Tab-separated table of C-alpha atoms in Angstrom:
chain	number	residue	atom	x	y	z
A	19	UNK	CA	63.147	-21.970	27.561
A	20	UNK	CA	59.895	-22.606	25.860
A	21	UNK	CA	57.929	-19.409	27.306
A	22	UNK	CA	60.578	-17.150	25.992
A	23	UNK	CA	60.776	-18.702	22.659
A	24	UNK	CA	56.882	-18.611	22.354
A	25	UNK	CA	56.944	-14.884	23.710
A	26	UNK	CA	59.236	-14.199	20.645
A	27	UNK	CA	57.335	-16.145	18.162
A	28	UNK	CA	53.901	-14.336	19.151
A	29	UNK	CA	55.850	-11.070	18.371
A	30	UNK	CA	57.011	-12.076	15.024
A	31	UNK	CA	53.588	-13.428	14.123
A	32	UNK	CA	51.527	-10.389	15.269
A	33	UNK	CA	53.675	-7.432	15.415
A	34	UNK	CA	53.941	-4.775	12.665
A	35	UNK	CA	56.989	-2.381	11.707
A	36	UNK	CA	55.205	1.049	11.664
A	37	UNK	CA	58.322	2.787	10.909
A	38	UNK	CA	62.153	2.111	11.284
A	39	UNK	CA	61.862	2.576	15.080
A	40	UNK	CA	58.231	1.909	15.959
A	41	UNK	CA	56.743	-1.749	16.414
A	42	UNK	CA	53.116	-2.147	16.657
A	43	UNK	CA	51.895	-4.801	19.041
A	44	UNK	CA	48.427	-3.623	19.657
A	45	UNK	CA	46.857	-7.212	19.190
A	46	UNK	CA	48.897	-8.638	22.092
A	47	UNK	CA	49.313	-5.795	24.721
A	48	UNK	CA	48.985	-1.832	23.814
A	49	UNK	CA	45.023	-1.909	22.533
A	50	UNK	CA	43.748	-5.350	22.611
A	51	UNK	CA	45.279	-7.553	25.671
A	52	UNK	CA	46.235	-11.159	24.796
A	53	UNK	CA	46.087	-12.376	28.392
A	54	UNK	CA	48.009	-15.521	27.612
A	55	UNK	CA	50.856	-13.278	26.167
A	56	UNK	CA	50.733	-11.350	29.362
A	57	UNK	CA	51.028	-14.452	31.281
A	58	UNK	CA	53.667	-15.914	29.543
A	59	UNK	CA	55.469	-12.328	29.936
A	60	UNK	CA	54.800	-12.129	33.493
A	61	UNK	CA	55.969	-15.891	34.251
A	62	UNK	CA	59.332	-15.061	32.449
A	63	UNK	CA	60.122	-11.670	34.146
A	64	UNK	CA	59.317	-13.097	37.782
A	65	UNK	CA	61.910	-16.011	36.818
A	66	UNK	CA	64.601	-13.281	36.385
A	67	UNK	CA	64.189	-11.993	39.928
A	68	UNK	CA	63.132	-15.471	41.724
A	69	UNK	CA	65.965	-15.324	43.807
A	70	UNK	CA	64.985	-11.725	45.556
A	71	UNK	CA	62.292	-10.524	47.765
A	72	UNK	CA	60.250	-8.072	45.899
A	73	UNK	CA	57.827	-5.738	47.653
A	74	UNK	CA	56.755	-3.605	44.909
A	75	UNK	CA	56.331	-4.057	41.147
A	76	UNK	CA	56.180	-0.743	39.653
A	77	UNK	CA	55.137	0.229	36.057
A	78	UNK	CA	53.342	3.041	34.082
A	79	UNK	CA	50.067	3.252	33.095
A	80	UNK	CA	48.525	1.792	30.965
A	81	UNK	CA	50.422	-0.984	28.608
A	82	UNK	CA	52.479	-2.329	31.398
A	83	UNK	CA	49.749	-2.737	33.695
A	84	UNK	CA	48.609	-6.446	32.572
A	85	UNK	CA	52.233	-7.632	32.389
A	86	UNK	CA	52.904	-6.105	35.978
A	87	UNK	CA	49.899	-8.228	37.299
A	88	UNK	CA	50.816	-11.362	35.873
A	89	UNK	CA	54.363	-10.821	37.112
A	90	UNK	CA	53.185	-10.207	40.405
A	91	UNK	CA	50.987	-13.824	40.371
A	92	UNK	CA	54.045	-15.509	39.736
A	93	UNK	CA	56.361	-13.748	42.141
A	94	UNK	CA	53.689	-14.074	45.117
A	95	UNK	CA	53.325	-17.711	44.032
A	96	UNK	CA	57.045	-18.014	45.443
A	97	UNK	CA	57.180	-15.490	48.187
A	98	UNK	CA	53.803	-15.880	50.061
A	99	UNK	CA	52.530	-14.749	52.403
A	100	UNK	CA	54.780	-11.587	51.894
A	101	UNK	CA	52.903	-10.554	48.580
A	102	UNK	CA	54.233	-8.139	46.184
A	103	UNK	CA	52.165	-5.105	45.380
A	104	UNK	CA	51.610	-3.647	42.084
A	105	UNK	CA	51.913	0.133	41.661
A	106	UNK	CA	51.410	2.149	38.484
A	107	UNK	CA	52.555	5.524	38.113
A	108	UNK	CA	50.097	7.920	36.803
A	109	UNK	CA	50.212	10.289	33.618
A	110	UNK	CA	47.852	12.871	34.955
A	111	UNK	CA	47.255	13.931	38.588
A	112	UNK	CA	44.177	12.945	40.203
A	113	UNK	CA	42.296	15.032	42.832
A	114	UNK	CA	42.887	12.202	45.419
A	115	UNK	CA	46.574	12.965	45.309
A	116	UNK	CA	46.823	16.121	47.145
A	117	UNK	CA	49.483	18.957	46.803
A	118	UNK	CA	52.565	17.521	48.745
A	119	UNK	CA	51.195	14.000	48.432
A	120	UNK	CA	52.882	12.884	45.545
A	121	UNK	CA	56.113	12.497	43.402
A	122	UNK	CA	56.513	14.020	39.851
A	123	UNK	CA	58.991	13.590	37.084
A	124	UNK	CA	59.054	14.518	33.502
A	125	UNK	CA	59.157	12.024	30.856
A	126	UNK	CA	58.477	11.718	27.073
A	127	UNK	CA	55.892	9.493	25.102
A	128	UNK	CA	57.672	7.992	21.972
A	129	UNK	CA	54.095	6.746	20.770
A	130	UNK	CA	51.954	10.170	21.595
A	131	UNK	CA	55.214	12.111	20.619
A	132	UNK	CA	54.940	14.516	23.270
A	133	UNK	CA	56.164	15.298	26.703
A	134	UNK	CA	54.544	13.629	29.978
A	135	UNK	CA	54.649	13.460	33.722
A	136	UNK	CA	54.329	10.821	35.674
A	137	UNK	CA	52.771	10.988	39.323
A	138	UNK	CA	53.374	8.647	42.037
A	139	UNK	CA	51.386	8.848	45.560
A	140	UNK	CA	54.154	9.205	48.239
A	141	UNK	CA	52.157	6.864	50.193
A	142	UNK	CA	52.353	3.642	47.824
A	143	UNK	CA	56.026	2.885	47.859
A	144	UNK	CA	57.192	2.610	51.460
A	145	UNK	CA	60.723	3.881	52.059
A	146	UNK	CA	63.209	0.830	52.023
A	147	UNK	CA	60.875	-1.156	49.469
A	148	UNK	CA	62.643	-3.350	47.145
A	149	UNK	CA	61.131	-2.288	43.766
A	150	UNK	CA	60.938	-4.425	40.391
A	151	UNK	CA	60.177	-1.842	37.493
A	152	UNK	CA	58.432	-3.636	34.533
A	153	UNK	CA	57.101	-2.041	31.392
A	154	UNK	CA	56.316	-2.860	27.792
A	155	UNK	CA	59.011	-1.538	25.646
A	156	UNK	CA	62.361	-0.026	26.065
A	157	UNK	CA	63.643	2.369	23.455
A	158	UNK	CA	65.367	5.264	24.571
A	159	UNK	CA	64.821	4.613	28.198
A	160	UNK	CA	62.556	7.993	28.924
A	161	UNK	CA	59.999	6.069	30.724
A	162	UNK	CA	61.895	3.600	32.689
A	163	UNK	CA	64.233	6.328	33.760
A	164	UNK	CA	61.244	8.345	35.065
A	165	UNK	CA	60.103	5.397	37.005
A	166	UNK	CA	63.672	4.863	38.394
A	167	UNK	CA	63.619	8.617	39.774
A	168	UNK	CA	60.131	8.116	41.336
A	169	UNK	CA	61.602	5.101	43.371
A	170	UNK	CA	64.562	6.865	44.535
A	171	UNK	CA	62.333	9.992	45.444
A	172	UNK	CA	60.175	7.547	47.637
A	173	UNK	CA	63.257	6.144	49.230
A	174	UNK	CA	62.786	2.575	47.414
A	175	UNK	CA	65.615	0.417	46.230
A	176	UNK	CA	65.748	-0.896	42.567
A	177	UNK	CA	66.072	-4.462	42.229
A	178	UNK	CA	65.862	-4.797	38.600
A	179	UNK	CA	64.300	-3.463	35.410
A	180	UNK	CA	62.203	-6.060	33.190
A	181	UNK	CA	60.695	-5.185	29.788
A	182	UNK	CA	58.820	-7.234	27.196
A	183	UNK	CA	60.485	-5.631	24.054
A	184	UNK	CA	63.996	-3.804	23.965
A	185	UNK	CA	64.817	-2.067	20.889
A	186	UNK	CA	68.695	-2.783	20.947
A	187	UNK	CA	69.224	-0.221	18.261
A	188	UNK	CA	68.380	2.617	20.583
A	189	UNK	CA	70.143	3.529	23.698
A	190	UNK	CA	68.001	2.524	26.360
A	191	UNK	CA	69.889	-0.167	28.169
A	192	UNK	CA	72.911	2.591	28.432
A	193	UNK	CA	70.779	5.209	29.899
A	194	UNK	CA	69.572	2.658	32.695
A	195	UNK	CA	73.118	2.330	33.470
A	196	UNK	CA	72.994	4.865	36.344
A	197	UNK	CA	70.815	3.077	38.437
A	198	UNK	CA	73.079	0.153	38.743
A	199	UNK	CA	70.432	-2.443	38.458
A	200	UNK	CA	70.095	-5.447	36.159
A	201	UNK	CA	67.916	-5.328	33.095
A	202	UNK	CA	65.922	-8.262	31.711
A	203	UNK	CA	64.325	-8.123	28.692
A	204	UNK	CA	62.374	-10.947	26.663
A	205	UNK	CA	62.184	-9.714	23.343
A	206	UNK	CA	65.203	-7.826	21.784
A	207	UNK	CA	64.261	-6.284	18.566
A	208	UNK	CA	67.286	-5.491	16.331
A	209	UNK	CA	65.935	-3.911	13.372
A	210	UNK	CA	62.629	-2.645	11.852
A	211	UNK	CA	64.158	-1.314	8.804
A	212	UNK	CA	62.102	-1.775	5.410
A	213	UNK	CA	59.038	-3.062	7.360
A	214	UNK	CA	60.762	-6.136	8.338
A	215	UNK	CA	61.213	-6.957	12.221
A	216	UNK	CA	64.287	-8.653	13.058
A	217	UNK	CA	64.450	-10.691	16.536
A	218	UNK	CA	67.740	-11.387	18.295
A	219	UNK	CA	67.984	-14.948	19.373
A	220	UNK	CA	65.449	-15.614	22.703
A	221	UNK	CA	67.820	-14.866	26.000
A	222	UNK	CA	66.627	-13.602	29.340
A	223	UNK	CA	69.115	-10.763	29.745
């Protein structure tokens, strides 16, 4: 698949191994957004769920938003006029979410190295909605687990998880197993040792 190979090549060309466990792609997604990269990622993630109806594509602010939007654009080309909505969980509670009007879970930010909370308005995911959870990275799975818990609190059903990059040397995939939903990753990072980015052969799985 050309797009999947191109996504992996862009990560190899632009990514930097900051430590043995941290990969920086801030010229593609995490600081400066390369919209072509996001569009490629969205197209491939949408392909992973093309045989299922999606009501909501859920991510966490902020780096997952561009990929979620492009995923929705492709999904909605297939299932119009029943479009999927894009929802992002917030990392702080705005005054527009009143007491009793939201769900909240604890998580942990690897890049900020501190605990965070994720907030979701109780009105943005209807009960019974089918939800595709999308994010930029999968490492130990803390953010995606938190998003999964928010979906369950809202009464939704998790159709699948989709991530741009999966660090296969960490335990994130195993941590998500409790949800019983498939996981699709576009780039599988096998190692970042000694400043060298080692990627697995591209596969949508």
